[in-house]
N, CA, C and O atoms as a GROMACS GRO file, in nm:
protein
  588
    1UNK      N    1  26.366 -23.144   6.579
    1UNK     CA    2  26.403 -23.143   6.718
    1UNK      C    3  26.454 -23.283   6.752
    1UNK      O    4  26.387 -23.381   6.722
    2UNK      N    5  26.571 -23.293   6.812
    2UNK     CA    6  26.626 -23.425   6.842
    2UNK      C    7  26.653 -23.438   6.990
    2UNK      O    8  26.664 -23.340   7.064
    3UNK      N    9  26.663 -23.565   7.032
    3UNK     CA   10  26.698 -23.590   7.172
    3UNK      C   11  26.839 -23.541   7.196
    3UNK      O   12  26.923 -23.544   7.106
    4UNK      N   13  26.866 -23.498   7.318
    4UNK     CA   14  27.001 -23.451   7.350
    4UNK      C   15  27.094 -23.568   7.374
    4UNK      O   16  27.213 -23.549   7.397
    5UNK      N   17  27.042 -23.689   7.369
    5UNK     CA   18  27.124 -23.809   7.382
    5UNK      C   19  27.085 -23.904   7.271
    5UNK      O   20  26.970 -23.906   7.227
    6UNK      N   21  27.181 -23.981   7.225
    6UNK     CA   22  27.144 -24.086   7.131
    6UNK      C   23  27.103 -24.207   7.213
    6UNK      O   24  27.144 -24.220   7.329
    7UNK      N   25  27.023 -24.293   7.156
    7UNK     CA   26  26.968 -24.405   7.233
    7UNK      C   27  27.077 -24.494   7.289
    7UNK      O   28  27.058 -24.556   7.394
    8UNK      N   29  27.192 -24.502   7.224
    8UNK     CA   30  27.297 -24.592   7.272
    8UNK      C   31  27.411 -24.519   7.340
    8UNK      O   32  27.516 -24.579   7.364
    9UNK      N   33  27.394 -24.393   7.373
    9UNK     CA   34  27.502 -24.314   7.431
    9UNK      C   35  27.539 -24.363   7.570
    9UNK      O   36  27.454 -24.411   7.646
   10UNK      N   37  27.667 -24.350   7.600
   10UNK     CA   38  27.711 -24.383   7.736
   10UNK      C   39  27.664 -24.274   7.830
   10UNK      O   40  27.624 -24.166   7.786
   11UNK      N   41  27.668 -24.303   7.960
   11UNK     CA   42  27.624 -24.202   8.058
   11UNK      C   43  27.708 -24.076   8.046
   11UNK      O   44  27.654 -23.966   8.055
   12UNK      N   45  27.837 -24.089   8.028
   12UNK     CA   46  27.924 -23.971   8.021
   12UNK      C   47  27.889 -23.885   7.901
   12UNK      O   48  27.877 -23.763   7.914
   13UNK      N   49  27.874 -23.946   7.785
   13UNK     CA   50  27.844 -23.867   7.667
   13UNK      C   51  27.703 -23.810   7.674
   13UNK      O   52  27.679 -23.700   7.623
   14UNK      N   53  27.610 -23.881   7.737
   14UNK     CA   54  27.473 -23.830   7.751
   14UNK      C   55  27.473 -23.703   7.835
   14UNK      O   56  27.404 -23.606   7.801
   15UNK      N   57  27.547 -23.702   7.943
   15UNK     CA   58  27.554 -23.584   8.029
   15UNK      C   59  27.615 -23.469   7.951
   15UNK      O   60  27.566 -23.356   7.959
   16UNK      N   61  27.723 -23.495   7.876
   16UNK     CA   62  27.787 -23.390   7.799
   16UNK      C   63  27.694 -23.331   7.694
   16UNK      O   64  27.690 -23.209   7.677
   17UNK      N   65  27.618 -23.416   7.624
   17UNK     CA   66  27.526 -23.368   7.521
   17UNK      C   67  27.415 -23.283   7.581
   17UNK      O   68  27.379 -23.180   7.525
   18UNK      N   69  27.362 -23.325   7.695
   18UNK     CA   70  27.256 -23.246   7.759
   18UNK      C   71  27.312 -23.116   7.814
   18UNK      O   72  27.243 -23.014   7.811
   19UNK      N   73  27.433 -23.118   7.863
   19UNK     CA   74  27.495 -22.995   7.912
   19UNK      C   75  27.508 -22.895   7.798
   19UNK      O   76  27.492 -22.775   7.818
   20UNK      N   77  27.536 -22.945   7.677
   20UNK     CA   78  27.548 -22.856   7.561
   20UNK      C   79  27.415 -22.787   7.533
   20UNK      O   80  27.414 -22.669   7.496
   21UNK      N   81  27.303 -22.856   7.549
   21UNK     CA   82  27.172 -22.794   7.529
   21UNK      C   83  27.149 -22.687   7.636
   21UNK      O   84  27.100 -22.579   7.606
   22UNK      N   85  27.185 -22.718   7.760
   22UNK     CA   86  27.167 -22.621   7.869
   22UNK      C   87  27.248 -22.495   7.847
   22UNK      O   88  27.209 -22.388   7.893
   23UNK      N   89  27.360 -22.507   7.777
   23UNK     CA   90  27.445 -22.391   7.753
   23UNK      C   91  27.391 -22.304   7.640
   23UNK      O   92  27.451 -22.202   7.607
   24UNK      N   93  27.281 -22.343   7.582
   24UNK     CA   94  27.221 -22.266   7.472
   24UNK      C   95  27.081 -22.220   7.514
   24UNK      O   96  26.981 -22.276   7.470
   25UNK      N   97  27.075 -22.117   7.600
   25UNK     CA   98  26.945 -22.074   7.650
   25UNK      C   99  26.851 -22.026   7.540
   25UNK      O  100  26.730 -22.036   7.555
   26UNK      N  101  26.905 -21.974   7.431
   26UNK     CA  102  26.819 -21.930   7.321
   26UNK      C  103  26.748 -22.050   7.259
   26UNK      O  104  26.629 -22.043   7.230
   27UNK      N  105  26.821 -22.159   7.239
   27UNK     CA  106  26.761 -22.280   7.183
   27UNK      C  107  26.656 -22.338   7.278
   27UNK      O  108  26.549 -22.381   7.234
   28UNK      N  109  26.685 -22.338   7.407
   28UNK     CA  110  26.588 -22.387   7.505
   28UNK      C  111  26.461 -22.303   7.502
   28UNK      O  112  26.351 -22.356   7.504
   29UNK      N  113  26.477 -22.172   7.497
   29UNK     CA  114  26.359 -22.083   7.490
   29UNK      C  115  26.279 -22.109   7.364
   29UNK      O  116  26.156 -22.113   7.369
   30UNK      N  117  26.347 -22.126   7.252
   30UNK     CA  118  26.278 -22.151   7.125
   30UNK      C  119  26.197 -22.281   7.133
   30UNK      O  120  26.083 -22.285   7.088
   31UNK      N  121  26.256 -22.385   7.190
   31UNK     CA  122  26.185 -22.513   7.202
   31UNK      C  123  26.065 -22.500   7.296
   31UNK      O  124  25.962 -22.564   7.274
   32UNK      N  125  26.077 -22.419   7.399
   32UNK     CA  126  25.964 -22.398   7.489
   32UNK      C  127  25.855 -22.316   7.422
   32UNK      O  128  25.736 -22.340   7.446
   33UNK      N  129  25.892 -22.220   7.339
   33UNK     CA  130  25.793 -22.143   7.262
   33UNK      C  131  25.722 -22.234   7.162
   33UNK      O  132  25.602 -22.217   7.138
   34UNK      N  133  25.795 -22.329   7.104
   34UNK     CA  134  25.731 -22.426   7.015
   34UNK      C  135  25.626 -22.506   7.092
   34UNK      O  136  25.518 -22.534   7.039
   35UNK      N  137  25.657 -22.543   7.216
   35UNK     CA  138  25.559 -22.613   7.299
   35UNK      C  139  25.435 -22.529   7.322
   35UNK      O  140  25.324 -22.579   7.316
   36UNK      N  141  25.455 -22.400   7.349
   36UNK     CA  142  25.341 -22.309   7.367
   36UNK      C  143  25.257 -22.303   7.240
   36UNK      O  144  25.134 -22.306   7.246
   37UNK      N  145  25.324 -22.294   7.124
   37UNK     CA  146  25.251 -22.288   6.997
   37UNK      C  147  25.168 -22.414   6.975
   37UNK      O  148  25.053 -22.406   6.933
   38UNK      N  149  25.226 -22.531   7.002
   38UNK     CA  150  25.152 -22.657   6.986
   38UNK      C  151  25.034 -22.663   7.082
   38UNK      O  152  24.925 -22.706   7.045
   39UNK      N  153  25.057 -22.621   7.205
   39UNK     CA  154  24.952 -22.619   7.307
   39UNK      C  155  24.834 -22.531   7.264
   39UNK      O  156  24.719 -22.575   7.267
   40UNK      N  157  24.863 -22.409   7.225
   40UNK     CA  158  24.759 -22.314   7.186
   40UNK      C  159  24.688 -22.361   7.059
   40UNK      O  160  24.565 -22.354   7.051
   41UNK      N  161  24.763 -22.408   6.960
   41UNK     CA  162  24.702 -22.454   6.836
   41UNK      C  163  24.609 -22.572   6.860
   41UNK      O  164  24.498 -22.576   6.806
   42UNK      N  165  24.653 -22.669   6.941
   42UNK     CA  166  24.568 -22.784   6.972
   42UNK      C  167  24.441 -22.739   7.044
   42UNK      O  168  24.332 -22.791   7.016
   43UNK      N  169  24.453 -22.645   7.136
   43UNK     CA  170  24.334 -22.593   7.207
   43UNK      C  171  24.239 -22.521   7.110
   43UNK      O  172  24.118 -22.537   7.120
   44UNK      N  173  24.294 -22.442   7.018
   44UNK     CA  174  24.211 -22.371   6.921
   44UNK      C  175  24.136 -22.468   6.830
   44UNK      O  176  24.017 -22.449   6.802
   45UNK      N  177  24.204 -22.571   6.784
   45UNK     CA  178  24.138 -22.671   6.700
   45UNK      C  179  24.033 -22.746   6.781
   45UNK      O  180  23.923 -22.772   6.732
   46UNK      N  181  24.066 -22.780   6.904
   46UNK     CA  182  23.971 -22.849   6.992
   46UNK      C  183  23.844 -22.765   7.007
   46UNK      O  184  23.733 -22.816   6.996
   47UNK      N  185  23.862 -22.636   7.033
   47UNK     CA  186  23.749 -22.543   7.047
   47UNK      C  187  23.668 -22.536   6.917
   47UNK      O  188  23.545 -22.540   6.919
   48UNK      N  189  23.738 -22.525   6.804
   48UNK     CA  190  23.669 -22.510   6.675
   48UNK      C  191  23.585 -22.632   6.639
   48UNK      O  192  23.489 -22.621   6.563
   49UNK      N  193  23.622 -22.748   6.693
   49UNK     CA  194  23.546 -22.870   6.666
   49UNK      C  195  23.427 -22.887   6.760
   49UNK      O  196  23.344 -22.976   6.741
   50UNK      N  197  23.419 -22.801   6.861
   50UNK     CA  198  23.306 -22.805   6.953
   50UNK      C  199  23.311 -22.919   7.053
   50UNK      O  200  23.208 -22.960   7.107
   51UNK      N  201  23.431 -22.971   7.078
   51UNK     CA  202  23.445 -23.079   7.175
   51UNK      C  203  23.423 -23.027   7.318
   51UNK      O  204  23.443 -22.909   7.345
   52UNK      N  205  23.382 -23.115   7.406
   52UNK     CA  206  23.351 -23.078   7.545
   52UNK      C  207  23.480 -23.051   7.623
   52UNK      O  208  23.573 -23.132   7.622
   53UNK      N  209  23.484 -22.937   7.691
   53UNK     CA  210  23.599 -22.902   7.774
   53UNK      C  211  23.611 -22.995   7.894
   53UNK      O  212  23.721 -23.017   7.945
   54UNK      N  213  23.500 -23.048   7.940
   54UNK     CA  214  23.505 -23.141   8.053
   54UNK      C  215  23.579 -23.269   8.014
   54UNK      O  216  23.646 -23.330   8.097
   55UNK      N  217  23.566 -23.310   7.889
   55UNK     CA  218  23.638 -23.428   7.841
   55UNK      C  219  23.788 -23.401   7.840
   55UNK      O  220  23.867 -23.486   7.881
   56UNK      N  221  23.826 -23.284   7.793
   56UNK     CA  222  23.968 -23.247   7.792
   56UNK      C  223  24.022 -23.247   7.935
   56UNK      O  224  24.128 -23.304   7.961
   57UNK      N  225  23.949 -23.184   8.026
   57UNK     CA  226  23.994 -23.177   8.165
   57UNK      C  227  24.007 -23.317   8.227
   57UNK      O  228  24.097 -23.340   8.307
   58UNK      N  229  23.920 -23.406   8.191
   58UNK     CA  230  23.921 -23.541   8.248
   58UNK      C  231  24.032 -23.631   8.195
   58UNK      O  232  24.074 -23.724   8.264
   59UNK      N  233  24.078 -23.604   8.073
   59UNK     CA  234  24.173 -23.695   8.009
   59UNK      C  235  24.311 -23.636   7.984
   59UNK      O  236  24.402 -23.710   7.945
   60UNK      N  237  24.330 -23.506   8.003
   60UNK     CA  238  24.455 -23.442   7.962
   60UNK      C  239  24.579 -23.495   8.035
   60UNK      O  240  24.689 -23.488   7.981
   61UNK      N  241  24.565 -23.548   8.154
   61UNK     CA  242  24.682 -23.598   8.228
   61UNK      C  243  24.709 -23.746   8.205
   61UNK      O  244  24.804 -23.801   8.263
   62UNK      N  245  24.629 -23.812   8.123
   62UNK     CA  246  24.646 -23.956   8.100
   62UNK      C  247  24.789 -23.995   8.058
   62UNK      O  248  24.839 -24.096   8.107
   63UNK      N  249  24.856 -23.921   7.968
   63UNK     CA  250  24.992 -23.962   7.931
   63UNK      C  251  25.089 -23.970   8.049
   63UNK      O  252  25.189 -24.042   8.041
   64UNK      N  253  25.061 -23.899   8.157
   64UNK     CA  254  25.151 -23.902   8.272
   64UNK      C  255  25.144 -24.031   8.352
   64UNK      O  256  25.225 -24.052   8.443
   65UNK      N  257  25.050 -24.117   8.320
   65UNK     CA  258  25.046 -24.249   8.384
   65UNK      C  259  25.177 -24.324   8.354
   65UNK      O  260  25.220 -24.408   8.433
   66UNK      N  261  25.240 -24.292   8.242
   66UNK     CA  262  25.367 -24.355   8.205
   66UNK      C  263  25.477 -24.326   8.307
   66UNK      O  264  25.576 -24.399   8.312
   67UNK      N  265  25.462 -24.222   8.386
   67UNK     CA  266  25.562 -24.191   8.490
   67UNK      C  267  25.575 -24.306   8.590
   67UNK      O  268  25.679 -24.321   8.654
   68UNK      N  269  25.470 -24.384   8.604
   68UNK     CA  270  25.475 -24.496   8.698
   68UNK      C  271  25.583 -24.598   8.661
   68UNK      O  272  25.628 -24.674   8.746
   69UNK      N  273  25.624 -24.599   8.535
   69UNK     CA  274  25.729 -24.692   8.493
   69UNK      C  275  25.862 -24.662   8.563
   69UNK      O  276  25.946 -24.751   8.575
   70UNK      N  277  25.881 -24.539   8.608
   70UNK     CA  278  26.003 -24.506   8.682
   70UNK      C  279  26.008 -24.579   8.816
   70UNK      O  280  26.115 -24.593   8.875
   71UNK      N  281  25.894 -24.625   8.864
   71UNK     CA  282  25.891 -24.702   8.989
   71UNK      C  283  25.958 -24.838   8.974
   71UNK      O  284  25.986 -24.905   9.074
   72UNK      N  285  25.982 -24.880   8.851
   72UNK     CA  286  26.048 -25.008   8.827
   72UNK      C  287  26.192 -25.005   8.876
   72UNK      O  288  26.254 -25.110   8.893
   73UNK      N  289  26.246 -24.886   8.898
   73UNK     CA  290  26.385 -24.873   8.942
   73UNK      C  291  26.482 -24.857   8.826
   73UNK      O  292  26.601 -24.835   8.848
   74UNK      N  293  26.434 -24.869   8.704
   74UNK     CA  294  26.519 -24.858   8.587
   74UNK      C  295  26.488 -24.728   8.513
   74UNK      O  296  26.375 -24.706   8.469
   75UNK      N  297  26.589 -24.642   8.501
   75UNK     CA  298  26.570 -24.516   8.428
   75UNK      C  299  26.539 -24.544   8.281
   75UNK      O  300  26.465 -24.469   8.218
   76UNK      N  301  26.595 -24.651   8.226
   76UNK     CA  302  26.569 -24.684   8.086
   76UNK      C  303  26.424 -24.726   8.064
   76UNK      O  304  26.362 -24.686   7.965
   77UNK      N  305  26.369 -24.806   8.154
   77UNK     CA  306  26.229 -24.846   8.142
   77UNK      C  307  26.140 -24.723   8.154
   77UNK      O  308  26.045 -24.706   8.076
   78UNK      N  309  26.170 -24.638   8.249
   78UNK     CA  310  26.094 -24.514   8.265
   78UNK      C  311  26.104 -24.426   8.142
   78UNK      O  312  26.005 -24.368   8.098
   79UNK      N  313  26.225 -24.416   8.087
   79UNK     CA  314  26.248 -24.334   7.968
   79UNK      C  315  26.163 -24.384   7.851
   79UNK      O  316  26.096 -24.305   7.786
   80UNK      N  317  26.165 -24.513   7.825
   80UNK     CA  318  26.089 -24.569   7.712
   80UNK      C  319  25.940 -24.547   7.731
   80UNK      O  320  25.870 -24.510   7.636
   81UNK      N  321  25.890 -24.571   7.851
   81UNK     CA  322  25.746 -24.553   7.876
   81UNK      C  323  25.706 -24.407   7.861
   81UNK      O  324  25.607 -24.375   7.796
   82UNK      N  325  25.784 -24.318   7.921
   82UNK     CA  326  25.754 -24.175   7.916
   82UNK      C  327  25.761 -24.124   7.772
   82UNK      O  328  25.670 -24.057   7.725
   83UNK      N  329  25.871 -24.157   7.704
   83UNK     CA  330  25.890 -24.106   7.568
   83UNK      C  331  25.785 -24.158   7.471
   83UNK      O  332  25.746 -24.088   7.378
   84UNK      N  333  25.738 -24.281   7.492
   84UNK     CA  334  25.636 -24.336   7.402
   84UNK      C  335  25.503 -24.265   7.417
   84UNK      O  336  25.423 -24.264   7.323
   85UNK      N  337  25.477 -24.206   7.531
   85UNK     CA  338  25.351 -24.133   7.551
   85UNK      C  339  25.368 -23.981   7.543
   85UNK      O  340  25.270 -23.907   7.554
   86UNK      N  341  25.491 -23.935   7.525
   86UNK     CA  342  25.516 -23.792   7.519
   86UNK      C  343  25.584 -23.749   7.389
   86UNK      O  344  25.636 -23.638   7.380
   87UNK      N  345  25.584 -23.836   7.291
   87UNK     CA  346  25.631 -23.802   7.157
   87UNK      C  347  25.509 -23.762   7.075
   87UNK      O  348  25.399 -23.813   7.099
   88UNK      N  349  25.526 -23.675   6.981
   88UNK     CA  350  25.414 -23.631   6.897
   88UNK      C  351  25.374 -23.735   6.793
   88UNK      O  352  25.273 -23.719   6.725
   89UNK      N  353  25.451 -23.842   6.779
   89UNK     CA  354  25.419 -23.944   6.680
   89UNK      C  355  25.287 -24.014   6.709
   89UNK      O  356  25.208 -24.038   6.617
   90UNK      N  357  25.262 -24.047   6.834
   90UNK     CA  358  25.137 -24.116   6.871
   90UNK      C  359  25.013 -24.035   6.841
   90UNK      O  360  24.923 -24.084   6.772
   91UNK      N  361  25.005 -23.910   6.891
   91UNK     CA  362  24.886 -23.831   6.860
   91UNK      C  363  24.875 -23.795   6.713
   91UNK      O  364  24.764 -23.780   6.662
   92UNK      N  365  24.988 -23.781   6.643
   92UNK     CA  366  24.981 -23.752   6.499
   92UNK      C  367  24.920 -23.870   6.424
   92UNK      O  368  24.836 -23.852   6.336
   93UNK      N  369  24.963 -23.992   6.459
   93UNK     CA  370  24.907 -24.111   6.395
   93UNK      C  371  24.759 -24.127   6.429
   93UNK      O  372  24.677 -24.155   6.342
   94UNK      N  373  24.726 -24.110   6.557
   94UNK     CA  374  24.586 -24.122   6.599
   94UNK      C  375  24.499 -24.015   6.533
   94UNK      O  376  24.389 -24.044   6.486
   95UNK      N  377  24.548 -23.891   6.529
   95UNK     CA  378  24.473 -23.783   6.466
   95UNK      C  379  24.457 -23.804   6.316
   95UNK      O  380  24.351 -23.778   6.261
   96UNK      N  381  24.562 -23.851   6.252
   96UNK     CA  382  24.554 -23.880   6.108
   96UNK      C  383  24.451 -23.987   6.080
   96UNK      O  384  24.371 -23.974   5.987
   97UNK      N  385  24.453 -24.092   6.160
   97UNK     CA  386  24.354 -24.199   6.145
   97UNK      C  387  24.213 -24.144   6.171
   97UNK      O  388  24.119 -24.180   6.101
   98UNK      N  389  24.199 -24.058   6.271
   98UNK     CA  390  24.070 -24.000   6.303
   98UNK      C  391  24.014 -23.917   6.189
   98UNK      O  392  23.895 -23.924   6.158
   99UNK      N  393  24.100 -23.837   6.126
   99UNK     CA  394  24.056 -23.754   6.014
   99UNK      C  395  24.020 -23.841   5.893
   99UNK      O  396  23.916 -23.820   5.831
  100UNK      N  397  24.105 -23.937   5.861
  100UNK     CA  398  24.081 -24.023   5.744
  100UNK      C  399  23.955 -24.108   5.761
  100UNK      O  400  23.876 -24.123   5.668
  101UNK      N  401  23.938 -24.163   5.881
  101UNK     CA  402  23.825 -24.254   5.904
  101UNK      C  403  23.698 -24.182   5.947
  101UNK      O  404  23.590 -24.240   5.950
  102UNK      N  405  23.711 -24.054   5.979
  102UNK     CA  406  23.595 -23.979   6.027
  102UNK      C  407  23.562 -24.007   6.173
  102UNK      O  408  23.450 -23.979   6.218
  103UNK      N  409  23.658 -24.062   6.247
  103UNK     CA  410  23.637 -24.095   6.388
  103UNK      C  411  23.658 -23.971   6.474
  103UNK      O  412  23.771 -23.925   6.492
  104UNK      N  413  23.549 -23.918   6.526
  104UNK     CA  414  23.561 -23.798   6.610
  104UNK      C  415  23.629 -23.828   6.742
  104UNK      O  416  23.702 -23.743   6.794
  105UNK      N  417  23.608 -23.948   6.798
  105UNK     CA  418  23.673 -23.979   6.926
  105UNK      C  419  23.824 -23.983   6.909
  105UNK      O  420  23.898 -23.939   6.998
  106UNK      N  421  23.873 -24.037   6.795
  106UNK     CA  422  24.018 -24.045   6.773
  106UNK      C  423  24.076 -23.905   6.752
  106UNK      O  424  24.184 -23.876   6.803
  107UNK      N  425  24.006 -23.821   6.679
  107UNK     CA  426  24.053 -23.684   6.657
  107UNK      C  427  24.054 -23.607   6.788
  107UNK      O  428  24.149 -23.534   6.816
  108UNK      N  429  23.950 -23.622   6.867
  108UNK     CA  430  23.943 -23.554   6.996
  108UNK      C  431  24.054 -23.602   7.089
  108UNK      O  432  24.119 -23.521   7.155
  109UNK      N  433  24.076 -23.732   7.095
  109UNK     CA  434  24.181 -23.788   7.180
  109UNK      C  435  24.319 -23.738   7.136
  109UNK      O  436  24.403 -23.707   7.220
  110UNK      N  437  24.342 -23.731   7.004
  110UNK     CA  438  24.470 -23.683   6.954
  110UNK      C  439  24.493 -23.537   6.992
  110UNK      O  440  24.604 -23.500   7.030
  111UNK      N  441  24.389 -23.456   6.984
  111UNK     CA  442  24.403 -23.315   7.022
  111UNK      C  443  24.432 -23.301   7.172
  111UNK      O  444  24.514 -23.219   7.211
  112UNK      N  445  24.364 -23.381   7.254
  112UNK     CA  446  24.390 -23.378   7.398
  112UNK      C  447  24.535 -23.418   7.426
  112UNK      O  448  24.603 -23.358   7.509
  113UNK      N  449  24.582 -23.519   7.353
  113UNK     CA  450  24.719 -23.567   7.368
  113UNK      C  451  24.818 -23.457   7.327
  113UNK      O  452  24.918 -23.435   7.395
  114UNK      N  453  24.790 -23.388   7.215
  114UNK     CA  454  24.876 -23.277   7.172
  114UNK      C  455  24.875 -23.163   7.273
  114UNK      O  456  24.979 -23.101   7.297
  115UNK      N  457  24.760 -23.135   7.333
  115UNK     CA  458  24.753 -23.031   7.437
  115UNK      C  459  24.848 -23.067   7.550
  115UNK      O  460  24.924 -22.981   7.597
  116UNK      N  461  24.845 -23.193   7.593
  116UNK     CA  462  24.932 -23.237   7.703
  116UNK      C  463  25.080 -23.221   7.666
  116UNK      O  464  25.158 -23.165   7.744
  117UNK      N  465  25.116 -23.269   7.550
  117UNK     CA  466  25.257 -23.262   7.508
  117UNK      C  467  25.303 -23.117   7.494
  117UNK      O  468  25.412 -23.082   7.540
  118UNK      N  469  25.221 -23.034   7.432
  118UNK     CA  470  25.257 -22.893   7.416
  118UNK      C  471  25.275 -22.824   7.550
  118UNK      O  472  25.369 -22.746   7.568
  119UNK      N  473  25.185 -22.852   7.643
  119UNK     CA  474  25.195 -22.792   7.776
  119UNK      C  475  25.323 -22.836   7.847
  119UNK      O  476  25.393 -22.754   7.906
  120UNK      N  477  25.352 -22.967   7.839
  120UNK     CA  478  25.476 -23.017   7.899
  120UNK      C  479  25.598 -22.948   7.840
  120UNK      O  480  25.687 -22.904   7.914
  121UNK      N  481  25.605 -22.938   7.707
  121UNK     CA  482  25.720 -22.875   7.642
  121UNK      C  483  25.732 -22.728   7.682
  121UNK      O  484  25.842 -22.677   7.705
  122UNK      N  485  25.618 -22.660   7.690
  122UNK     CA  486  25.618 -22.520   7.730
  122UNK      C  487  25.680 -22.503   7.869
  122UNK      O  488  25.749 -22.404   7.895
  123UNK      N  489  25.655 -22.599   7.957
  123UNK     CA  490  25.709 -22.593   8.093
  123UNK      C  491  25.853 -22.643   8.103
  123UNK      O  492  25.916 -22.632   8.208
  124UNK      N  493  25.906 -22.697   7.993
  124UNK     CA  494  26.043 -22.744   7.992
  124UNK      C  495  26.059 -22.893   8.012
  124UNK      O  496  26.171 -22.942   8.027
  125UNK      N  497  25.947 -22.966   8.013
  125UNK     CA  498  25.955 -23.112   8.026
  125UNK      C  499  25.969 -23.172   7.888
  125UNK      O  500  25.875 -23.172   7.808
  126UNK      N  501  26.086 -23.223   7.859
  126UNK     CA  502  26.112 -23.282   7.729
  126UNK      C  503  26.116 -23.433   7.736
  126UNK      O  504  26.092 -23.493   7.840
  127UNK      N  505  26.148 -23.494   7.623
  127UNK     CA  506  26.165 -23.638   7.618
  127UNK      C  507  26.284 -23.675   7.707
  127UNK      O  508  26.382 -23.601   7.716
  128UNK      N  509  26.272 -23.788   7.772
  128UNK     CA  510  26.372 -23.826   7.874
  128UNK      C  511  26.491 -23.897   7.813
  128UNK      O  512  26.481 -23.962   7.708
  129UNK      N  513  26.604 -23.883   7.881
  129UNK     CA  514  26.725 -23.954   7.845
  129UNK      C  515  26.744 -24.073   7.938
  129UNK      O  516  26.672 -24.087   8.036
  130UNK      N  517  26.842 -24.160   7.908
  130UNK     CA  518  26.858 -24.285   7.982
  130UNK      C  519  26.928 -24.271   8.117
  130UNK      O  520  26.936 -24.370   8.191
  131UNK      N  521  26.978 -24.154   8.151
  131UNK     CA  522  27.056 -24.139   8.273
  131UNK      C  523  26.968 -24.110   8.394
  131UNK      O  524  26.986 -24.170   8.500
  132UNK      N  525  26.874 -24.016   8.378
  132UNK     CA  526  26.801 -23.965   8.494
  132UNK      C  527  26.671 -23.904   8.445
  132UNK      O  528  26.662 -23.857   8.331
  133UNK      N  529  26.568 -23.903   8.530
  133UNK     CA  530  26.440 -23.842   8.496
  133UNK      C  531  26.455 -23.695   8.459
  133UNK      O  532  26.381 -23.644   8.375
  134UNK      N  533  26.550 -23.627   8.522
  134UNK     CA  534  26.566 -23.483   8.499
  134UNK      C  535  26.643 -23.452   8.372
  134UNK      O  536  26.655 -23.335   8.335
  135UNK      N  537  26.694 -23.554   8.303
  135UNK     CA  538  26.767 -23.535   8.178
  135UNK      C  539  26.665 -23.539   8.063
  135UNK      O  540  26.599 -23.640   8.043
  136UNK      N  541  26.654 -23.428   7.988
  136UNK     CA  542  26.559 -23.424   7.877
  136UNK      C  543  26.626 -23.368   7.751
  136UNK      O  544  26.738 -23.317   7.756
  137UNK      N  545  26.554 -23.379   7.640
  137UNK     CA  546  26.607 -23.324   7.516
  137UNK      C  547  26.606 -23.171   7.518
  137UNK      O  548  26.664 -23.108   7.430
  138UNK      N  549  26.543 -23.112   7.616
  138UNK     CA  550  26.545 -22.967   7.633
  138UNK      C  551  26.653 -22.924   7.730
  138UNK      O  552  26.666 -22.805   7.761
  139UNK      N  553  26.731 -23.020   7.779
  139UNK     CA  554  26.833 -22.993   7.880
  139UNK      C  555  26.789 -23.051   8.013
  139UNK      O  556  26.686 -23.118   8.022
  140UNK      N  557  26.866 -23.026   8.115
  140UNK     CA  558  26.835 -23.078   8.248
  140UNK      C  559  26.722 -22.997   8.311
  140UNK      O  560  26.720 -22.874   8.300
  141UNK      N  561  26.629 -23.065   8.376
  141UNK     CA  562  26.521 -22.995   8.448
  141UNK      C  563  26.580 -22.922   8.568
  141UNK      O  564  26.679 -22.966   8.627
  142UNK      N  565  26.521 -22.814   8.603
  142UNK     CA  566  26.571 -22.735   8.716
  142UNK      C  567  26.667 -22.630   8.667
  142UNK      O  568  26.668 -22.593   8.549
  143UNK      N  569  26.747 -22.582   8.758
  143UNK     CA  570  26.843 -22.477   8.722
  143UNK      C  571  26.951 -22.531   8.631
  143UNK      O  572  26.989 -22.648   8.641
  144UNK      N  573  27.003 -22.445   8.544
  144UNK     CA  574  27.111 -22.484   8.454
  144UNK      C  575  27.230 -22.529   8.538
  144UNK      O  576  27.271 -22.461   8.632
  145UNK      N  577  27.284 -22.643   8.502
  145UNK     CA  578  27.399 -22.696   8.573
  145UNK      C  579  27.365 -22.778   8.694
  145UNK      O  580  27.455 -22.839   8.752
  146UNK      N  581  27.239 -22.785   8.736
  146UNK     CA  582  27.206 -22.866   8.854
  146UNK      C  583  27.173 -23.006   8.811
  146UNK      O  584  27.087 -23.028   8.725
  147UNK      N  585  27.240 -23.100   8.869
  147UNK     CA  586  27.217 -23.240   8.834
  147UNK      C  587  27.220 -23.320   8.959
  147UNK      O  588  27.203 -23.442   8.954
   0.00000   0.00000   0.00000
């Protein structure tokens, strides 16, 4: 799965690339189903490990603190902060370390993080592009063609 914009793309090309994703509703649906699969799988693993549901409820929205970076007034700063907390690389690294080291807190935190990312993807919230908060690798948020 790739971003609908390259990191160095101009605003014009970024809009065109995201529009291309929006024109492929089958691909968008598939990516959202992948989000559902990640969400459900992370929840099932979380349950199988016997972790407390109250902990999940208390921490599941933590990655969204990165949204505050958009208050800086720079879409690029917001994009970097959001994408760094909404990419699967962070929880994969944390979860891998948790499994290797036997750290239950790291494994639990990684699963909570995966639950958050999967839920976001299922709802259509993808990694952000440099133009606007509504520009994502899943296409533009909202109705197709609305920008």
